[in-house]
mmCIF file of C-alpha atoms in Angstrom:
data_model
loop_
_atom_site.group_PDB
_atom_site.id
_atom_site.type_symbol
_atom_site.label_atom_id
_atom_site.label_comp_id
_atom_site.label_asym_id
_atom_site.label_seq_id
_atom_site.Cartn_x
_atom_site.Cartn_y
_atom_site.Cartn_z
ATOM 1 C CA UNK A 1 1.313 -22.933 -27.033
ATOM 2 C CA UNK A 2 3.089 -25.014 -30.215
ATOM 3 C CA UNK A 3 2.808 -28.876 -28.604
ATOM 4 C CA UNK A 4 6.291 -30.722 -28.547
ATOM 5 C CA UNK A 5 5.223 -33.144 -29.890
ATOM 6 C CA UNK A 6 4.570 -31.002 -33.367
ATOM 7 C CA UNK A 7 8.772 -29.728 -34.004
ATOM 8 C CA UNK A 8 11.063 -32.348 -35.063
ATOM 9 C CA UNK A 9 12.476 -35.156 -33.454
ATOM 10 C CA UNK A 10 15.993 -33.975 -32.135
ATOM 11 C CA UNK A 11 13.756 -30.307 -31.371
ATOM 12 C CA UNK A 12 11.778 -32.114 -29.647
ATOM 13 C CA UNK A 13 15.292 -34.365 -27.721
ATOM 14 C CA UNK A 14 16.492 -30.736 -27.524
ATOM 15 C CA UNK A 15 13.471 -29.491 -25.504
ATOM 16 C CA UNK A 16 12.608 -31.790 -23.116
ATOM 17 C CA UNK A 17 16.042 -31.702 -21.714
ATOM 18 C CA UNK A 18 16.094 -28.250 -21.210
ATOM 19 C CA UNK A 19 12.379 -28.917 -19.678
ATOM 20 C CA UNK A 20 14.455 -31.563 -17.131
ATOM 21 C CA UNK A 21 16.824 -28.810 -15.999
ATOM 22 C CA UNK A 22 16.384 -27.875 -11.855
ATOM 23 C CA UNK A 23 15.766 -24.394 -13.305
ATOM 24 C CA UNK A 24 12.723 -24.981 -14.261
ATOM 25 C CA UNK A 25 11.679 -27.385 -11.461
ATOM 26 C CA UNK A 26 9.128 -24.263 -9.969
ATOM 27 C CA UNK A 27 8.384 -20.677 -11.134
ATOM 28 C CA UNK A 28 10.531 -18.527 -9.131
ATOM 29 C CA UNK A 29 13.699 -20.038 -10.038
ATOM 30 C CA UNK A 30 14.702 -18.674 -13.466
ATOM 31 C CA UNK A 31 12.762 -15.165 -12.591
ATOM 32 C CA UNK A 32 14.897 -14.962 -9.319
ATOM 33 C CA UNK A 33 17.927 -15.468 -11.008
ATOM 34 C CA UNK A 34 16.452 -12.694 -13.515
ATOM 35 C CA UNK A 35 15.812 -10.179 -10.824
ATOM 36 C CA UNK A 36 19.513 -10.305 -9.201
ATOM 37 C CA UNK A 37 21.058 -10.201 -13.021
ATOM 38 C CA UNK A 38 19.195 -6.675 -13.720
ATOM 39 C CA UNK A 39 19.506 -4.886 -11.276
ATOM 40 C CA UNK A 40 23.983 -6.634 -10.796
ATOM 41 C CA UNK A 41 23.550 -5.133 -14.551
ATOM 42 C CA UNK A 42 20.779 -1.654 -14.683
ATOM 43 C CA UNK A 43 21.724 0.543 -12.581
ATOM 44 C CA UNK A 44 26.038 0.502 -13.018
ATOM 45 C CA UNK A 45 25.060 0.793 -17.267
ATOM 46 C CA UNK A 46 23.279 4.105 -15.656
ATOM 47 C CA UNK A 47 25.574 5.449 -14.401
ATOM 48 C CA UNK A 48 28.576 4.613 -16.797
ATOM 49 C CA UNK A 49 24.905 6.311 -19.634
ATOM 50 C CA UNK A 50 25.299 9.835 -17.194
ATOM 51 C CA UNK A 51 29.273 9.047 -17.289
ATOM 52 C CA UNK A 52 28.935 9.630 -21.179
ATOM 53 C CA UNK A 53 30.894 5.636 -21.163
ATOM 54 C CA UNK A 54 27.659 4.107 -23.226
ATOM 55 C CA UNK A 55 25.442 6.347 -25.043
ATOM 56 C CA UNK A 56 22.110 6.985 -23.528
ATOM 57 C CA UNK A 57 19.489 4.023 -24.985
ATOM 58 C CA UNK A 58 17.006 5.525 -27.390
ATOM 59 C CA UNK A 59 13.057 5.182 -25.619
ATOM 60 C CA UNK A 60 9.785 6.949 -25.657
ATOM 61 C CA UNK A 61 9.933 9.208 -23.528
ATOM 62 C CA UNK A 62 13.947 9.533 -23.479
ATOM 63 C CA UNK A 63 16.897 8.429 -20.843
ATOM 64 C CA UNK A 64 15.035 8.942 -17.829
ATOM 65 C CA UNK A 65 12.272 6.389 -18.735
ATOM 66 C CA UNK A 66 13.809 3.885 -20.127
ATOM 67 C CA UNK A 67 15.910 3.846 -16.785
ATOM 68 C CA UNK A 68 12.151 3.723 -14.568
ATOM 69 C CA UNK A 69 11.115 1.198 -17.581
ATOM 70 C CA UNK A 70 14.001 -1.621 -17.130
ATOM 71 C CA UNK A 71 14.004 -1.102 -13.465
ATOM 72 C CA UNK A 72 10.105 -1.733 -12.586
ATOM 73 C CA UNK A 73 8.862 -3.994 -16.178
ATOM 74 C CA UNK A 74 12.603 -5.442 -16.003
ATOM 75 C CA UNK A 75 13.787 -5.947 -12.489
ATOM 76 C CA UNK A 76 10.582 -5.109 -10.615
ATOM 77 C CA UNK A 77 8.153 -7.580 -13.467
ATOM 78 C CA UNK A 78 10.836 -10.185 -12.999
ATOM 79 C CA UNK A 79 10.564 -10.272 -9.406
ATOM 80 C CA UNK A 80 6.656 -10.195 -9.182
ATOM 81 C CA UNK A 81 6.172 -13.448 -11.746
ATOM 82 C CA UNK A 82 8.661 -15.350 -9.778
ATOM 83 C CA UNK A 83 7.124 -14.348 -6.743
ATOM 84 C CA UNK A 84 3.150 -15.131 -8.150
ATOM 85 C CA UNK A 85 4.116 -18.803 -9.916
ATOM 86 C CA UNK A 86 5.056 -20.111 -6.716
ATOM 87 C CA UNK A 87 2.678 -17.655 -3.726
ATOM 88 C CA UNK A 88 -0.895 -18.315 -5.650
ATOM 89 C CA UNK A 89 -0.287 -22.309 -5.573
ATOM 90 C CA UNK A 90 0.649 -22.019 -1.608
ATOM 91 C CA UNK A 91 -1.633 -19.449 -1.075
ATOM 92 C CA UNK A 92 -4.546 -21.403 -2.822
ATOM 93 C CA UNK A 93 -3.290 -25.225 -2.395
ATOM 94 C CA UNK A 94 -4.043 -25.171 -5.731
ATOM 95 C CA UNK A 95 -1.669 -27.692 -7.970
ATOM 96 C CA UNK A 96 1.797 -26.293 -9.013
ATOM 97 C CA UNK A 97 2.376 -23.935 -12.386
ATOM 98 C CA UNK A 98 4.096 -26.401 -15.474
ATOM 99 C CA UNK A 99 7.624 -26.398 -16.638
ATOM 100 C CA UNK A 100 6.617 -25.127 -19.771
ATOM 101 C CA UNK A 101 4.713 -21.958 -18.769
ATOM 102 C CA UNK A 102 7.449 -21.066 -16.372
ATOM 103 C CA UNK A 103 9.976 -21.423 -19.652
ATOM 104 C CA UNK A 104 6.843 -19.836 -21.982
ATOM 105 C CA UNK A 105 6.904 -16.543 -19.414
ATOM 106 C CA UNK A 106 10.446 -16.311 -19.493
ATOM 107 C CA UNK A 107 10.637 -16.179 -22.730
ATOM 108 C CA UNK A 108 8.445 -13.592 -23.573
ATOM 109 C CA UNK A 109 10.357 -11.604 -20.694
ATOM 110 C CA UNK A 110 13.658 -12.528 -21.711
ATOM 111 C CA UNK A 111 12.560 -11.291 -25.913
ATOM 112 C CA UNK A 112 10.763 -8.004 -24.098
ATOM 113 C CA UNK A 113 14.600 -7.023 -23.036
ATOM 114 C CA UNK A 114 15.660 -7.876 -26.569
ATOM 115 C CA UNK A 115 13.195 -5.669 -28.087
ATOM 116 C CA UNK A 116 13.740 -2.648 -25.781
ATOM 117 C CA UNK A 117 17.349 -2.650 -26.840
ATOM 118 C CA UNK A 118 16.564 -2.906 -30.432
ATOM 119 C CA UNK A 119 13.571 -0.834 -30.067
ATOM 120 C CA UNK A 120 15.785 1.936 -32.221
ATOM 121 C CA UNK A 121 15.843 -0.408 -35.541
ATOM 122 C CA UNK A 122 12.229 -2.313 -34.213
ATOM 123 C CA UNK A 123 10.284 0.380 -33.330
ATOM 124 C CA UNK A 124 8.574 -0.065 -30.161
ATOM 125 C CA UNK A 125 5.415 -2.077 -31.354
ATOM 126 C CA UNK A 126 7.629 -5.619 -30.691
ATOM 127 C CA UNK A 127 7.781 -4.746 -27.318
ATOM 128 C CA UNK A 128 4.372 -3.556 -27.099
ATOM 129 C CA UNK A 129 3.252 -6.890 -27.535
ATOM 130 C CA UNK A 130 5.390 -9.509 -26.264
ATOM 131 C CA UNK A 131 5.265 -7.090 -22.813
ATOM 132 C CA UNK A 132 1.815 -6.811 -23.197
ATOM 133 C CA UNK A 133 1.467 -10.349 -23.929
ATOM 134 C CA UNK A 134 3.168 -11.826 -21.550
ATOM 135 C CA UNK A 135 1.042 -8.991 -18.125
ATOM 136 C CA UNK A 136 -2.122 -10.779 -19.303
ATOM 137 C CA UNK A 137 -1.158 -14.524 -19.898
ATOM 138 C CA UNK A 138 0.203 -14.572 -16.562
ATOM 139 C CA UNK A 139 -2.871 -13.082 -15.529
ATOM 140 C CA UNK A 140 -5.238 -15.398 -16.817
ATOM 141 C CA UNK A 141 -2.997 -18.315 -15.853
ATOM 142 C CA UNK A 142 -3.767 -16.608 -12.239
ATOM 143 C CA UNK A 143 -7.243 -16.300 -11.651
ATOM 144 C CA UNK A 144 -8.394 -19.379 -11.852
ATOM 145 C CA UNK A 145 -6.870 -20.578 -8.865
ATOM 146 C CA UNK A 146 -7.451 -17.893 -6.994
ATOM 147 C CA UNK A 147 -11.230 -17.277 -8.007
ATOM 148 C CA UNK A 148 -11.518 -21.161 -7.220
ATOM 149 C CA UNK A 149 -10.201 -20.760 -4.028
ATOM 150 C CA UNK A 150 -13.464 -21.238 -1.135
ATOM 151 C CA UNK A 151 -11.545 -19.190 1.396
ATOM 152 C CA UNK A 152 -11.996 -15.966 -0.860
ATOM 153 C CA UNK A 153 -8.316 -14.844 0.555
ATOM 154 C CA UNK A 154 -6.297 -14.174 -2.044
ATOM 155 C CA UNK A 155 -9.380 -11.288 -3.833
ATOM 156 C CA UNK A 156 -7.553 -8.651 -2.616
ATOM 157 C CA UNK A 157 -3.365 -9.550 -3.496
ATOM 158 C CA UNK A 158 -5.757 -10.718 -7.487
ATOM 159 C CA UNK A 159 -7.260 -7.085 -7.762
ATOM 160 C CA UNK A 160 -3.764 -5.392 -6.999
ATOM 161 C CA UNK A 161 -1.660 -8.063 -9.322
ATOM 162 C CA UNK A 162 -5.131 -7.107 -11.854
ATOM 163 C CA UNK A 163 -4.055 -3.836 -11.416
ATOM 164 C CA UNK A 164 -0.362 -4.383 -12.016
ATOM 165 C CA UNK A 165 -0.963 -6.224 -15.129
ATOM 166 C CA UNK A 166 -3.484 -4.795 -16.913
ATOM 167 C CA UNK A 167 -1.635 -1.320 -16.775
ATOM 168 C CA UNK A 168 1.687 -2.851 -17.672
ATOM 169 C CA UNK A 169 -0.064 -4.293 -20.481
ATOM 170 C CA UNK A 170 -1.981 -0.779 -21.304
ATOM 171 C CA UNK A 171 1.684 1.374 -20.495
ATOM 172 C CA UNK A 172 3.494 -1.221 -23.510
ATOM 173 C CA UNK A 173 0.649 -0.260 -25.625
ATOM 174 C CA UNK A 174 0.940 3.197 -25.311
ATOM 175 C CA UNK A 175 4.995 3.115 -26.422
ATOM 176 C CA UNK A 176 3.464 2.328 -30.117
ATOM 177 C CA UNK A 177 0.376 3.933 -29.772
ATOM 178 C CA UNK A 178 2.102 7.011 -29.102
ATOM 179 C CA UNK A 179 0.794 8.618 -25.331
ATOM 180 C CA UNK A 180 -2.843 7.803 -25.963
ATOM 181 C CA UNK A 181 -3.122 7.042 -22.815
ATOM 182 C CA UNK A 182 -0.359 8.728 -21.464
ATOM 183 C CA UNK A 183 0.879 12.444 -22.166
ATOM 184 C CA UNK A 184 4.437 11.188 -20.539
ATOM 185 C CA UNK A 185 5.547 7.631 -20.111
ATOM 186 C CA UNK A 186 6.866 8.386 -17.181
ATOM 187 C CA UNK A 187 3.318 9.532 -15.556
ATOM 188 C CA UNK A 188 2.286 6.345 -16.248
ATOM 189 C CA UNK A 189 6.271 4.626 -14.949
ATOM 190 C CA UNK A 190 4.752 6.658 -11.808
ATOM 191 C CA UNK A 191 1.531 4.343 -11.552
ATOM 192 C CA UNK A 192 3.212 1.064 -11.985
ATOM 193 C CA UNK A 193 5.336 1.959 -8.670
ATOM 194 C CA UNK A 194 2.948 2.749 -6.825
ATOM 195 C CA UNK A 195 0.833 -0.408 -8.416
ATOM 196 C CA UNK A 196 4.459 -1.882 -7.456
ATOM 197 C CA UNK A 197 4.137 -0.395 -4.167
ATOM 198 C CA UNK A 198 0.327 -1.494 -3.223
ATOM 199 C CA UNK A 199 1.166 -4.657 -3.528
ATOM 200 C CA UNK A 200 3.825 -4.752 -0.836
ATOM 201 C CA UNK A 201 1.824 -3.607 1.296
ATOM 202 C CA UNK A 202 -0.826 -6.324 0.438
ATOM 203 C CA UNK A 203 1.723 -9.340 0.675
ATOM 204 C CA UNK A 204 3.670 -7.663 3.482
ATOM 205 C CA UNK A 205 0.406 -9.075 5.873
ATOM 206 C CA UNK A 206 0.866 -12.648 4.365
ATOM 207 C CA UNK A 207 4.101 -12.960 4.573
ATOM 208 C CA UNK A 208 5.090 -11.358 7.725
ATOM 209 C CA UNK A 209 2.640 -13.357 9.781
ATOM 210 C CA UNK A 210 4.001 -16.432 9.617
ATOM 211 C CA UNK A 211 8.142 -14.905 10.068
ATOM 212 C CA UNK A 212 6.925 -13.248 13.166
ATOM 213 C CA UNK A 213 5.236 -15.418 14.326
ATOM 214 C CA UNK A 214 7.725 -18.269 14.246
ATOM 215 C CA UNK A 215 10.255 -16.096 15.427
ATOM 216 C CA UNK A 216 8.369 -15.195 18.649
ATOM 217 C CA UNK A 217 7.392 -18.926 19.191
ATOM 218 C CA UNK A 218 11.178 -19.144 18.971
ATOM 219 C CA UNK A 219 11.846 -16.929 21.679
ATOM 220 C CA UNK A 220 9.559 -19.075 24.274
ATOM 221 C CA UNK A 221 6.812 -15.951 23.370
ATOM 222 C CA UNK A 222 3.213 -15.916 22.517
ATOM 223 C CA UNK A 223 2.468 -16.062 18.562
ATOM 224 C CA UNK A 224 0.024 -13.601 18.539
ATOM 225 C CA UNK A 225 1.327 -10.905 15.498
ATOM 226 C CA UNK A 226 -1.974 -10.333 13.614
ATOM 227 C CA UNK A 227 -1.197 -8.442 11.099
ATOM 228 C CA UNK A 228 -4.885 -5.864 10.543
ATOM 229 C CA UNK A 229 -7.656 -6.326 8.142
ATOM 230 C CA UNK A 230 -8.419 -2.211 8.624
ATOM 231 C CA UNK A 231 -4.396 -0.611 8.769
ATOM 232 C CA UNK A 232 -3.616 -1.719 5.579
ATOM 233 C CA UNK A 233 -7.286 -1.969 3.265
ATOM 234 C CA UNK A 234 -6.274 1.871 4.679
ATOM 235 C CA UNK A 235 -3.189 2.484 3.328
ATOM 236 C CA UNK A 236 -3.855 0.461 0.288
ATOM 237 C CA UNK A 237 -6.792 2.699 -1.071
ATOM 238 C CA UNK A 238 -4.128 5.453 0.247
ATOM 239 C CA UNK A 239 -2.193 4.550 -2.044
ATOM 240 C CA UNK A 240 -4.305 3.617 -4.307
ATOM 241 C CA UNK A 241 -5.957 7.567 -4.716
ATOM 242 C CA UNK A 242 -2.922 8.411 -4.247
ATOM 243 C CA UNK A 243 -1.904 6.851 -7.558
ATOM 244 C CA UNK A 244 -4.916 8.241 -9.210
ATOM 245 C CA UNK A 245 -4.538 11.646 -8.238
ATOM 246 C CA UNK A 246 -1.145 11.452 -10.040
ATOM 247 C CA UNK A 247 -2.055 9.852 -12.471
ATOM 248 C CA UNK A 248 -4.828 13.170 -13.246
ATOM 249 C CA UNK A 249 -2.308 15.328 -12.850
ATOM 250 C CA UNK A 250 -3.418 16.756 -9.548
ATOM 251 C CA UNK A 251 -0.895 17.365 -7.601
ATOM 252 C CA UNK A 252 -2.568 19.221 -4.305
ATOM 253 C CA UNK A 253 -4.578 16.407 -3.946
ATOM 254 C CA UNK A 254 -1.378 14.565 -4.943
ATOM 255 C CA UNK A 255 0.708 15.786 -2.176
ATOM 256 C CA UNK A 256 -1.995 15.834 0.266
ATOM 257 C CA UNK A 257 -3.318 12.203 -0.505
ATOM 258 C CA UNK A 258 1.118 11.256 -0.392
ATOM 259 C CA UNK A 259 1.104 12.586 3.460
ATOM 260 C CA UNK A 260 -2.259 10.360 4.330
ATOM 261 C CA UNK A 261 -0.712 7.239 2.934
ATOM 262 C CA UNK A 262 2.556 7.085 4.644
ATOM 263 C CA UNK A 263 0.806 8.072 7.732
ATOM 264 C CA UNK A 264 -0.947 4.974 7.068
ATOM 265 C CA UNK A 265 2.013 2.628 6.321
ATOM 266 C CA UNK A 266 3.925 3.971 8.626
ATOM 267 C CA UNK A 267 0.461 2.555 10.823
ATOM 268 C CA UNK A 268 0.694 -0.570 10.256
ATOM 269 C CA UNK A 269 3.883 -0.896 12.515
ATOM 270 C CA UNK A 270 1.069 -0.477 15.544
ATOM 271 C CA UNK A 271 0.608 -4.502 15.233
ATOM 272 C CA UNK A 272 4.162 -5.197 14.898
ATOM 273 C CA UNK A 273 5.507 -6.669 18.240
ATOM 274 C CA UNK A 274 8.058 -4.351 19.640
ATOM 275 C CA UNK A 275 10.324 -6.849 20.987
ATOM 276 C CA UNK A 276 14.122 -8.048 21.231
ATOM 277 C CA UNK A 277 12.547 -10.432 18.128
ATOM 278 C CA UNK A 278 12.713 -7.878 16.032
ATOM 279 C CA UNK A 279 16.348 -7.458 16.366
ATOM 280 C CA UNK A 280 16.259 -10.906 14.462
ATOM 281 C CA UNK A 281 17.374 -11.040 11.169
ATOM 282 C CA UNK A 282 14.638 -12.053 8.870
ATOM 283 C CA UNK A 283 11.721 -10.431 10.994
ATOM 284 C CA UNK A 284 14.577 -6.884 11.510
ATOM 285 C CA UNK A 285 14.533 -7.325 7.232
ATOM 286 C CA UNK A 286 11.000 -6.972 6.310
ATOM 287 C CA UNK A 287 10.010 -4.230 9.462
ATOM 288 C CA UNK A 288 12.000 -1.684 7.468
ATOM 289 C CA UNK A 289 9.611 -1.628 5.397
ATOM 290 C CA UNK A 290 6.813 -0.522 6.213
ATOM 291 C CA UNK A 291 9.292 2.126 7.306
ATOM 292 C CA UNK A 292 9.859 3.266 3.468
ATOM 293 C CA UNK A 293 7.291 2.980 2.103
ATOM 294 C CA UNK A 294 5.650 5.723 5.325
ATOM 295 C CA UNK A 295 8.821 7.426 4.847
ATOM 296 C CA UNK A 296 8.806 7.533 1.192
ATOM 297 C CA UNK A 297 5.386 8.911 1.020
ATOM 298 C CA UNK A 298 5.418 11.223 3.100
ATOM 299 C CA UNK A 299 9.114 13.157 1.382
ATOM 300 C CA UNK A 300 7.227 12.748 -1.701
ATOM 301 C CA UNK A 301 4.152 14.603 -0.084
ATOM 302 C CA UNK A 302 6.113 16.905 0.918
ATOM 303 C CA UNK A 303 8.493 17.968 -2.159
ATOM 304 C CA UNK A 304 5.009 18.011 -3.602
ATOM 305 C CA UNK A 305 3.279 20.668 -1.211
ATOM 306 C CA UNK A 306 6.523 22.667 -1.076
ATOM 307 C CA UNK A 307 9.385 22.279 1.104
ATOM 308 C CA UNK A 308 12.704 22.257 -0.640
ATOM 309 C CA UNK A 309 13.053 18.351 -0.840
ATOM 310 C CA UNK A 310 14.190 17.032 -4.218
ATOM 311 C CA UNK A 311 10.588 16.378 -5.913
ATOM 312 C CA UNK A 312 12.973 12.501 -6.826
ATOM 313 C CA UNK A 313 13.337 11.645 -3.263
ATOM 314 C CA UNK A 314 10.828 9.930 -2.302
ATOM 315 C CA UNK A 315 10.181 8.467 -5.744
ATOM 316 C CA UNK A 316 14.186 6.810 -5.190
ATOM 317 C CA UNK A 317 12.955 6.076 -1.802
ATOM 318 C CA UNK A 318 10.155 3.685 -2.711
ATOM 319 C CA UNK A 319 12.274 2.028 -6.365
ATOM 320 C CA UNK A 320 15.664 2.050 -4.449
ATOM 321 C CA UNK A 321 13.925 1.303 -0.457
ATOM 322 C CA UNK A 322 10.339 -0.741 -0.333
ATOM 323 C CA UNK A 323 10.904 -2.079 -3.517
ATOM 324 C CA UNK A 324 14.507 -3.209 -3.048
ATOM 325 C CA UNK A 325 14.013 -4.263 -0.032
ATOM 326 C CA UNK A 326 11.122 -5.758 -0.822
ATOM 327 C CA UNK A 327 12.287 -7.779 -3.487
ATOM 328 C CA UNK A 328 15.974 -8.760 -1.692
ATOM 329 C CA UNK A 329 14.006 -10.397 1.040
ATOM 330 C CA UNK A 330 11.759 -12.963 -0.921
ATOM 331 C CA UNK A 331 14.503 -13.662 -2.472
ATOM 332 C CA UNK A 332 15.826 -14.417 0.818
ATOM 333 C CA UNK A 333 13.293 -16.391 2.317
ATOM 334 C CA UNK A 334 11.218 -17.848 -0.953
ATOM 335 C CA UNK A 335 14.583 -18.468 -3.086
ATOM 336 C CA UNK A 336 15.958 -20.314 -0.149
ATOM 337 C CA UNK A 337 12.909 -22.494 1.393
ATOM 338 C CA UNK A 338 11.163 -23.379 -1.820
ATOM 339 C CA UNK A 339 14.691 -24.101 -3.652
ATOM 340 C CA UNK A 340 14.869 -27.105 -0.936
ATOM 341 C CA UNK A 341 17.342 -25.032 1.131
ATOM 342 C CA UNK A 342 17.317 -23.806 4.817
ATOM 343 C CA UNK A 343 17.136 -20.239 5.384
ATOM 344 C CA UNK A 344 20.607 -18.775 5.057
ATOM 345 C CA UNK A 345 22.137 -17.402 8.847
ATOM 346 C CA UNK A 346 25.237 -15.914 7.272
ATOM 347 C CA UNK A 347 26.768 -13.042 8.087
ATOM 348 C CA UNK A 348 26.811 -11.709 4.566
ATOM 349 C CA UNK A 349 22.942 -11.082 4.674
ATOM 350 C CA UNK A 350 22.427 -8.245 6.771
ATOM 351 C CA UNK A 351 24.617 -6.487 5.850
ATOM 352 C CA UNK A 352 23.356 -6.526 2.039
ATOM 353 C CA UNK A 353 20.162 -4.815 2.761
ATOM 354 C CA UNK A 354 21.751 -2.536 4.928
ATOM 355 C CA UNK A 355 23.430 -1.589 2.234
ATOM 356 C CA UNK A 356 20.098 -1.503 0.105
ATOM 357 C CA UNK A 357 18.845 0.909 3.151
ATOM 358 C CA UNK A 358 21.722 2.919 2.767
ATOM 359 C CA UNK A 359 21.577 3.930 -0.806
ATOM 360 C CA UNK A 360 18.391 4.075 -0.570
ATOM 361 C CA UNK A 361 19.403 6.685 1.234
ATOM 362 C CA UNK A 362 21.397 8.128 -0.173
ATOM 363 C CA UNK A 363 19.897 7.712 -3.502
ATOM 364 C CA UNK A 364 16.975 10.199 -1.657
ATOM 365 C CA UNK A 365 19.041 12.762 -0.367
ATOM 366 C CA UNK A 366 20.735 13.426 -3.595
ATOM 367 C CA UNK A 367 19.796 16.840 -4.260
ATOM 368 C CA UNK A 368 17.644 17.403 -0.973
ATOM 369 C CA UNK A 369 18.780 20.212 1.540
ATOM 370 C CA UNK A 370 21.646 20.739 -0.438
ATOM 371 C CA UNK A 371 23.424 17.515 -0.538
ATOM 372 C CA UNK A 372 25.583 17.469 -4.311
ATOM 373 C CA UNK A 373 23.736 15.048 -6.997
ATOM 374 C CA UNK A 374 26.647 12.919 -8.290
ATOM 375 C CA UNK A 375 29.057 11.883 -5.641
ATOM 376 C CA UNK A 376 25.447 10.228 -4.129
ATOM 377 C CA UNK A 377 24.207 9.178 -6.818
ATOM 378 C CA UNK A 378 27.156 7.440 -7.967
ATOM 379 C CA UNK A 379 27.512 5.758 -4.335
ATOM 380 C CA UNK A 380 23.785 4.429 -4.675
ATOM 381 C CA UNK A 381 24.027 3.004 -7.420
ATOM 382 C CA UNK A 382 26.935 0.707 -7.317
ATOM 383 C CA UNK A 383 25.825 0.500 -3.337
ATOM 384 C CA UNK A 384 22.449 -1.322 -4.290
ATOM 385 C CA UNK A 385 23.688 -3.424 -7.318
ATOM 386 C CA UNK A 386 26.378 -5.122 -4.804
ATOM 387 C CA UNK A 387 24.329 -5.847 -2.360
ATOM 388 C CA UNK A 388 22.340 -8.031 -5.286
ATOM 389 C CA UNK A 389 25.600 -9.199 -6.578
ATOM 390 C CA UNK A 390 26.011 -10.992 -3.289
ATOM 391 C CA UNK A 391 22.928 -12.746 -3.238
ATOM 392 C CA UNK A 392 24.089 -13.856 -6.421
ATOM 393 C CA UNK A 393 27.018 -15.474 -5.477
ATOM 394 C CA UNK A 394 26.099 -16.636 -2.166
ATOM 395 C CA UNK A 395 22.792 -18.161 -2.763
ATOM 396 C CA UNK A 396 21.515 -17.803 -6.707
ATOM 397 C CA UNK A 397 23.113 -20.007 -8.339
ATOM 398 C CA UNK A 398 21.589 -23.204 -5.764
ATOM 399 C CA UNK A 399 18.360 -22.190 -7.905
ATOM 400 C CA UNK A 400 19.696 -23.816 -11.300
ATOM 401 C CA UNK A 401 20.976 -27.119 -9.002
ATOM 402 C CA UNK A 402 19.143 -29.933 -7.638
ATOM 403 C CA UNK A 403 17.715 -29.130 -4.674
ATOM 404 C CA UNK A 404 20.082 -30.962 -1.672
ATOM 405 C CA UNK A 405 16.609 -32.753 0.227
ATOM 406 C CA UNK A 406 16.875 -34.507 -2.976
ATOM 407 C CA UNK A 407 13.086 -33.558 -3.631
ATOM 408 C CA UNK A 408 11.273 -31.689 -6.972
ATOM 409 C CA UNK A 409 8.978 -29.370 -7.301
ATOM 410 C CA UNK A 410 8.556 -26.256 -5.380
ATOM 411 C CA UNK A 411 8.060 -27.454 -1.282
ATOM 412 C CA UNK A 412 9.853 -26.234 1.043
ATOM 413 C CA UNK A 413 12.598 -28.459 2.752
ATOM 414 C CA UNK A 414 11.693 -31.832 2.992
#
């Protein structure tokens, strides 16, 4: 990156002033805000395109590929960037990533979104270079602290992140090469979705053990919840095998592996303490993720094997449900505590989470079992975006302000 010493004095002063803005205190701040703003804009824009109020975008693979691309590599990748830049230093007890790195990565992400809009005039190469650099740069940043960690506890997380980021870079390059790697852009985007779900399975164990055991302790019970490695490793393996079968265009194998992945994800629930602690909002939100993952894979497997279910039902239960709720939970938990605030206990939050679940359910039912398409599409899209709008107005703008405890950086409330 260009050193600020090489810049003219007014430019250098402006850059230093920008770096002092609280938004850059921690890597999650700009990316979580970008995640919520993307959620607020993407689905209403897509619905407006379907209604003819906005022109359909020009994108390799068509408008549906644009819709999936921006949901995964716009909304989804922004949340991954914010989470990783904050979680890796915490998990490995290493130094926080610098503010200049955060600004640089955020600029790449933002310019990539602009390159998507200008793709008809510029072609796919600017998008490929920006997005590929973003993915590989992040991988280069997180690899040293994870591999230097003497506990070696984050190696599986690194493997999932490496697979996701390399696949993201390869897919972006393939857009410019005209389909040398993926016969259809939607094929590559499905791979990215399954890799994000794999990442959710691995990170859920780390987050849920902290949250659930804290609530068990507060309830006067023994904090003995343990997300056992064999169960999540089996779920992760079956998700990876299913993704490989989808990529290899083996529909029968993909169907049976999806059923296996669904059963393995539901099997994760056996580790959870089935007591009244599940009724607490933070525990309930995380407890819903294995259900969404499992049911989504079961629906996808059943559809591939001939059940009267829309082929996209499981896909949207995963994208709007599992991915949407996982990102929302991370925004609410990490986006609050690492900004120096206590967790938000106001009534809006469980209602927003329920809106995400309702949106995912309605979209999964659209076209399945005779349910209508258009009314459910509109209802699901607007409910999903409104949940993130609530986060934005209730929590989001705090990320651009100084910490309430007068601290600095990514530490929890002082």
